[in-house]
Amino acid sequence: MSDGEAKLINLAFRVGSVAEAEALVESTGGWSKRAMHDIDGEQFLEARFGGISINFFETALYDGKAEPARAGFLHASFAVPSLAAILENPDWSARLVWGPSTIRGGFGHRRIAFFEPLPGCRIELMEEIDD
């Protein structure tokens, strides 16, 4: 991936309760709630703080059954023009940890995959799919 091909879309955080995060967002200055979304039955909150989009999840798509659900930073999400081109790159494909998969919600229709280029550093790459 070269500079200029990826665009930061949002940061994602795990919280103990999306409902509690929603209440805090709605009652704290500087925050604005954009929407509640659903991916395969799991709700998440899309919010903004200043010009930054931040999503709050209780469960990440890539969570394993044995992985403890600790609150904190999950991943940064970037839009790319072609997820297939990224997956063809052996440097990226060797670091694939989940996906690719197609998701749909109020945010649109996307093909996504998660990568771990360094231990503990997860990145979501997404390609918008036109309906």
PDB file of N, CA and C in Angstrom, residues 64-126:
ATOM      1  N   GLY A  64     -11.980 -14.090  19.692  1.00  0.00           N
ATOM      2  CA  GLY A  64     -12.041 -15.540  19.846  1.00  0.00           C
ATOM      3  C   GLY A  64     -12.878 -15.897  21.053  1.00  0.00           C
ATOM      4  N   LYS A  65     -13.272 -17.143  21.130  1.00  0.00           N
ATOM      5  CA  LYS A  65     -14.099 -17.594  22.258  1.00  0.00           C
ATOM      6  C   LYS A  65     -13.355 -17.501  23.583  1.00  0.00           C
ATOM      7  N   ALA A  66     -12.057 -17.791  23.581  1.00  0.00           N
ATOM      8  CA  ALA A  66     -11.290 -17.804  24.822  1.00  0.00           C
ATOM      9  C   ALA A  66     -10.693 -16.436  25.165  1.00  0.00           C
ATOM     10  N   GLU A  67     -10.797 -15.484  24.239  1.00  0.00           N
ATOM     11  CA  GLU A  67     -10.195 -14.169  24.464  1.00  0.00           C
ATOM     12  C   GLU A  67     -11.030 -13.366  25.456  1.00  0.00           C
ATOM     13  N   PRO A  68     -10.404 -12.869  26.532  1.00  0.00           N
ATOM     14  CA  PRO A  68     -11.165 -12.051  27.480  1.00  0.00           C
ATOM     15  C   PRO A  68     -11.554 -10.718  26.835  1.00  0.00           C
ATOM     16  N   ALA A  69     -12.753 -10.259  27.128  1.00  0.00           N
ATOM     17  CA  ALA A  69     -13.249  -9.005  26.566  1.00  0.00           C
ATOM     18  C   ALA A  69     -12.858  -7.857  27.491  1.00  0.00           C
ATOM     19  N   ARG A  70     -11.693  -7.290  27.252  1.00  0.00           N
ATOM     20  CA  ARG A  70     -11.220  -6.154  28.046  1.00  0.00           C
ATOM     21  C   ARG A  70     -11.539  -4.859  27.309  1.00  0.00           C
ATOM     22  N   ALA A  71     -11.940  -3.842  28.063  1.00  0.00           N
ATOM     23  CA  ALA A  71     -12.208  -2.535  27.473  1.00  0.00           C
ATOM     24  C   ALA A  71     -10.904  -1.927  26.981  1.00  0.00           C
ATOM     25  N   GLY A  72     -10.985  -1.139  25.922  1.00  0.00           N
ATOM     26  CA  GLY A  72      -9.808  -0.446  25.415  1.00  0.00           C
ATOM     27  C   GLY A  72      -9.808  -0.349  23.904  1.00  0.00           C
ATOM     28  N   PHE A  73      -8.691   0.110  23.373  1.00  0.00           N
ATOM     29  CA  PHE A  73      -8.552   0.312  21.943  1.00  0.00           C
ATOM     30  C   PHE A  73      -8.585  -1.019  21.210  1.00  0.00           C
ATOM     31  N   LEU A  74      -9.367  -1.101  20.125  1.00  0.00           N
ATOM     32  CA  LEU A  74      -9.448  -2.312  19.307  1.00  0.00           C
ATOM     33  C   LEU A  74      -8.600  -2.195  18.045  1.00  0.00           C
ATOM     34  N   HIS A  75      -8.933  -1.216  17.182  1.00  0.00           N
ATOM     35  CA  HIS A  75      -8.244  -1.107  15.900  1.00  0.00           C
ATOM     36  C   HIS A  75      -8.551   0.234  15.240  1.00  0.00           C
ATOM     37  N   ALA A  76      -7.746   0.577  14.242  1.00  0.00           N
ATOM     38  CA  ALA A  76      -8.016   1.711  13.364  1.00  0.00           C
ATOM     39  C   ALA A  76      -8.558   1.152  12.058  1.00  0.00           C
ATOM     40  N   SER A  77      -9.560   1.840  11.479  1.00  0.00           N
ATOM     41  CA  SER A  77     -10.189   1.389  10.236  1.00  0.00           C
ATOM     42  C   SER A  77      -9.840   2.339   9.103  1.00  0.00           C
ATOM     43  N   PHE A  78      -9.417   1.756   7.986  1.00  0.00           N
ATOM     44  CA  PHE A  78      -9.033   2.541   6.820  1.00  0.00           C
ATOM     45  C   PHE A  78      -9.802   2.061   5.596  1.00  0.00           C
ATOM     46  N   ALA A  79     -10.227   3.010   4.754  1.00  0.00           N
ATOM     47  CA  ALA A  79     -10.829   2.678   3.460  1.00  0.00           C
ATOM     48  C   ALA A  79      -9.718   2.522   2.446  1.00  0.00           C
ATOM     49  N   VAL A  80      -9.824   1.503   1.617  1.00  0.00           N
ATOM     50  CA  VAL A  80      -8.865   1.270   0.536  1.00  0.00           C
ATOM     51  C   VAL A  80      -9.654   1.080  -0.759  1.00  0.00           C
ATOM     52  N   PRO A  81      -9.050   1.421  -1.910  1.00  0.00           N
ATOM     53  CA  PRO A  81      -9.777   1.275  -3.166  1.00  0.00           C
ATOM     54  C   PRO A  81     -10.018  -0.184  -3.562  1.00  0.00           C
ATOM     55  N   SER A  82      -9.102  -1.093  -3.162  1.00  0.00           N
ATOM     56  CA  SER A  82      -9.253  -2.503  -3.539  1.00  0.00           C
ATOM     57  C   SER A  82      -8.695  -3.394  -2.447  1.00  0.00           C
ATOM     58  N   LEU A  83      -9.578  -4.048  -1.708  1.00  0.00           N
ATOM     59  CA  LEU A  83      -9.128  -4.986  -0.686  1.00  0.00           C
ATOM     60  C   LEU A  83      -8.442  -6.186  -1.330  1.00  0.00           C
ATOM     61  N   ALA A  84      -8.909  -6.602  -2.485  1.00  0.00           N
ATOM     62  CA  ALA A  84      -8.294  -7.734  -3.189  1.00  0.00           C
ATOM     63  C   ALA A  84      -6.830  -7.465  -3.486  1.00  0.00           C
ATOM     64  N   ALA A  85      -6.500  -6.242  -3.885  1.00  0.00           N
ATOM     65  CA  ALA A  85      -5.106  -5.894  -4.175  1.00  0.00           C
ATOM     66  C   ALA A  85      -4.245  -5.983  -2.923  1.00  0.00           C
ATOM     67  N   ILE A  86      -4.784  -5.595  -1.794  1.00  0.00           N
ATOM     68  CA  ILE A  86      -4.052  -5.694  -0.520  1.00  0.00           C
ATOM     69  C   ILE A  86      -3.813  -7.163  -0.187  1.00  0.00           C
ATOM     70  N   LEU A  87      -4.843  -7.986  -0.350  1.00  0.00           N
ATOM     71  CA  LEU A  87      -4.729  -9.408  -0.020  1.00  0.00           C
ATOM     72  C   LEU A  87      -3.749 -10.145  -0.927  1.00  0.00           C
ATOM     73  N   GLU A  88      -3.511  -9.627  -2.120  1.00  0.00           N
ATOM     74  CA  GLU A  88      -2.529 -10.224  -3.030  1.00  0.00           C
ATOM     75  C   GLU A  88      -1.093  -9.929  -2.607  1.00  0.00           C
ATOM     76  N   ASN A  89      -0.902  -8.915  -1.773  1.00  0.00           N
ATOM     77  CA  ASN A  89       0.426  -8.541  -1.312  1.00  0.00           C
ATOM     78  C   ASN A  89       0.848  -9.510  -0.198  1.00  0.00           C
ATOM     79  N   PRO A  90       1.945 -10.259  -0.372  1.00  0.00           N
ATOM     80  CA  PRO A  90       2.325 -11.252   0.637  1.00  0.00           C
ATOM     81  C   PRO A  90       2.649 -10.649   1.998  1.00  0.00           C
ATOM     82  N   ASP A  91       3.121  -9.415   2.054  1.00  0.00           N
ATOM     83  CA  ASP A  91       3.394  -8.777   3.346  1.00  0.00           C
ATOM     84  C   ASP A  91       2.111  -8.602   4.147  1.00  0.00           C
ATOM     85  N   TRP A  92       1.031  -8.222   3.459  1.00  0.00           N
ATOM     86  CA  TRP A  92      -0.253  -8.045   4.133  1.00  0.00           C
ATOM     87  C   TRP A  92      -0.945  -9.381   4.361  1.00  0.00           C
ATOM     88  N   SER A  93      -0.976 -10.244   3.366  1.00  0.00           N
ATOM     89  CA  SER A  93      -1.699 -11.508   3.511  1.00  0.00           C
ATOM     90  C   SER A  93      -1.117 -12.368   4.632  1.00  0.00           C
ATOM     91  N   ALA A  94       0.185 -12.256   4.882  1.00  0.00           N
ATOM     92  CA  ALA A  94       0.815 -13.009   5.965  1.00  0.00           C
ATOM     93  C   ALA A  94       0.368 -12.517   7.341  1.00  0.00           C
ATOM     94  N   ARG A  95      -0.190 -11.330   7.394  1.00  0.00           N
ATOM     95  CA  ARG A  95      -0.606 -10.733   8.661  1.00  0.00           C
ATOM     96  C   ARG A  95      -2.128 -10.678   8.831  1.00  0.00           C
ATOM     97  N   LEU A  96      -2.849 -11.363   7.939  1.00  0.00           N
ATOM     98  CA  LEU A  96      -4.309 -11.426   8.007  1.00  0.00           C
ATOM     99  C   LEU A  96      -4.722 -12.216   9.245  1.00  0.00           C
ATOM    100  N   VAL A  97      -5.615 -11.643  10.073  1.00  0.00           N
ATOM    101  CA  VAL A  97      -6.082 -12.345  11.272  1.00  0.00           C
ATOM    102  C   VAL A  97      -7.576 -12.644  11.241  1.00  0.00           C
ATOM    103  N   TRP A  98      -8.329 -11.981  10.353  1.00  0.00           N
ATOM    104  CA  TRP A  98      -9.766 -12.245  10.252  1.00  0.00           C
ATOM    105  C   TRP A  98     -10.272 -11.737   8.909  1.00  0.00           C
ATOM    106  N   GLY A  99     -11.118 -12.542   8.276  1.00  0.00           N
ATOM    107  CA  GLY A  99     -11.724 -12.126   7.015  1.00  0.00           C
ATOM    108  C   GLY A  99     -10.945 -12.686   5.843  1.00  0.00           C
ATOM    109  N   PRO A 100     -11.232 -12.198   4.683  1.00  0.00           N
ATOM    110  CA  PRO A 100     -12.165 -11.107   4.413  1.00  0.00           C
ATOM    111  C   PRO A 100     -13.621 -11.564   4.538  1.00  0.00           C
ATOM    112  N   SER A 101     -14.476 -10.578   4.785  1.00  0.00           N
ATOM    113  CA  SER A 101     -15.894 -10.836   4.918  1.00  0.00           C
ATOM    114  C   SER A 101     -16.658  -9.616   4.415  1.00  0.00           C
ATOM    115  N   THR A 102     -17.910  -9.828   4.092  1.00  0.00           N
ATOM    116  CA  THR A 102     -18.760  -8.732   3.650  1.00  0.00           C
ATOM    117  C   THR A 102     -19.757  -8.419   4.757  1.00  0.00           C
ATOM    118  N   ILE A 103     -19.896  -7.129   5.076  1.00  0.00           N
ATOM    119  CA  ILE A 103     -20.840  -6.687   6.104  1.00  0.00           C
ATOM    120  C   ILE A 103     -21.754  -5.628   5.508  1.00  0.00           C
ATOM    121  N   ARG A 104     -22.913  -5.485   6.119  1.00  0.00           N
ATOM    122  CA  ARG A 104     -23.891  -4.494   5.666  1.00  0.00           C
ATOM    123  C   ARG A 104     -24.582  -3.915   6.898  1.00  0.00           C
ATOM    124  N   GLY A 105     -24.890  -2.633   6.848  1.00  0.00           N
ATOM    125  CA  GLY A 105     -25.607  -1.962   7.927  1.00  0.00           C
ATOM    126  C   GLY A 105     -25.938  -0.548   7.495  1.00  0.00           C
ATOM    127  N   GLY A 106     -26.348   0.286   8.461  1.00  0.00           N
ATOM    128  CA  GLY A 106     -26.658   1.672   8.175  1.00  0.00           C
ATOM    129  C   GLY A 106     -25.467   2.449   7.655  1.00  0.00           C
ATOM    130  N   PHE A 107     -24.279   1.914   7.840  1.00  0.00           N
ATOM    131  CA  PHE A 107     -23.035   2.519   7.379  1.00  0.00           C
ATOM    132  C   PHE A 107     -22.748   2.196   5.916  1.00  0.00           C
ATOM    133  N   GLY A 108     -23.509   1.277   5.333  1.00  0.00           N
ATOM    134  CA  GLY A 108     -23.302   0.886   3.939  1.00  0.00           C
ATOM    135  C   GLY A 108     -22.974  -0.587   3.795  1.00  0.00           C
ATOM    136  N   HIS A 109     -22.386  -0.933   2.680  1.00  0.00           N
ATOM    137  CA  HIS A 109     -22.041  -2.310   2.322  1.00  0.00           C
ATOM    138  C   HIS A 109     -20.533  -2.334   2.089  1.00  0.00           C
ATOM    139  N   ARG A 110     -19.820  -3.176   2.838  1.00  0.00           N
ATOM    140  CA  ARG A 110     -18.353  -3.173   2.789  1.00  0.00           C
ATOM    141  C   ARG A 110     -17.785  -4.582   2.785  1.00  0.00           C
ATOM    142  N   ARG A 111     -16.638  -4.701   2.178  1.00  0.00           N
ATOM    143  CA  ARG A 111     -15.813  -5.914   2.290  1.00  0.00           C
ATOM    144  C   ARG A 111     -14.679  -5.531   3.225  1.00  0.00           C
ATOM    145  N   ILE A 112     -14.474  -6.302   4.279  1.00  0.00           N
ATOM    146  CA  ILE A 112     -13.490  -5.935   5.295  1.00  0.00           C
ATOM    147  C   ILE A 112     -12.549  -7.101   5.596  1.00  0.00           C
ATOM    148  N   ALA A 113     -11.393  -6.752   6.152  1.00  0.00           N
ATOM    149  CA  ALA A 113     -10.436  -7.740   6.659  1.00  0.00           C
ATOM    150  C   ALA A 113      -9.618  -7.065   7.754  1.00  0.00           C
ATOM    151  N   PHE A 114      -9.158  -7.863   8.710  1.00  0.00           N
ATOM    152  CA  PHE A 114      -8.343  -7.354   9.809  1.00  0.00           C
ATOM    153  C   PHE A 114      -6.946  -7.944   9.720  1.00  0.00           C
ATOM    154  N   PHE A 115      -5.966  -7.097   9.981  1.00  0.00           N
ATOM    155  CA  PHE A 115      -4.558  -7.476   9.898  1.00  0.00           C
ATOM    156  C   PHE A 115      -3.868  -7.087  11.198  1.00  0.00           C
ATOM    157  N   GLU A 116      -2.779  -7.792  11.513  1.00  0.00           N
ATOM    158  CA  GLU A 116      -1.963  -7.470  12.675  1.00  0.00           C
ATOM    159  C   GLU A 116      -0.512  -7.349  12.206  1.00  0.00           C
ATOM    160  N   PRO A 117      -0.124  -6.139  11.736  1.00  0.00           N
ATOM    161  CA  PRO A 117       1.232  -5.964  11.218  1.00  0.00           C
ATOM    162  C   PRO A 117       2.303  -6.055  12.309  1.00  0.00           C
ATOM    163  N   LEU A 118       1.935  -5.753  13.546  1.00  0.00           N
ATOM    164  CA  LEU A 118       2.800  -5.919  14.715  1.00  0.00           C
ATOM    165  C   LEU A 118       1.955  -6.526  15.821  1.00  0.00           C
ATOM    166  N   PRO A 119       2.537  -7.297  16.728  1.00  0.00           N
ATOM    167  CA  PRO A 119       1.745  -7.900  17.798  1.00  0.00           C
ATOM    168  C   PRO A 119       0.959  -6.840  18.576  1.00  0.00           C
ATOM    169  N   GLY A 120      -0.346  -7.074  18.708  1.00  0.00           N
ATOM    170  CA  GLY A 120      -1.196  -6.159  19.465  1.00  0.00           C
ATOM    171  C   GLY A 120      -1.661  -4.933  18.698  1.00  0.00           C
ATOM    172  N   CYS A 121      -1.271  -4.796  17.445  1.00  0.00           N
ATOM    173  CA  CYS A 121      -1.642  -3.640  16.612  1.00  0.00           C
ATOM    174  C   CYS A 121      -2.540  -4.128  15.485  1.00  0.00           C
ATOM    175  N   ARG A 122      -3.838  -3.936  15.623  1.00  0.00           N
ATOM    176  CA  ARG A 122      -4.784  -4.407  14.605  1.00  0.00           C
ATOM    177  C   ARG A 122      -5.227  -3.257  13.709  1.00  0.00           C
ATOM    178  N   ILE A 123      -5.382  -3.572  12.437  1.00  0.00           N
ATOM    179  CA  ILE A 123      -5.829  -2.614  11.429  1.00  0.00           C
ATOM    180  C   ILE A 123      -6.937  -3.258  10.617  1.00  0.00           C
ATOM    181  N   GLU A 124      -8.026  -2.530  10.446  1.00  0.00           N
ATOM    182  CA  GLU A 124      -9.110  -2.971   9.571  1.00  0.00           C
ATOM    183  C   GLU A 124      -8.970  -2.225   8.253  1.00  0.00           C
ATOM    184  N   LEU A 125      -9.004  -2.966   7.160  1.00  0.00           N
ATOM    185  CA  LEU A 125      -9.036  -2.368   5.831  1.00  0.00           C
ATOM    186  C   LEU A 125     -10.390  -2.692   5.235  1.00  0.00           C
ATOM    187  N   MET A 126     -11.021  -1.687   4.637  1.00  0.00           N
ATOM    188  CA  MET A 126     -12.360  -1.876   4.103  1.00  0.00           C
ATOM    189  C   MET A 126     -12.480  -1.277   2.711  1.00  0.00           C
TER     190      MET A 126
END
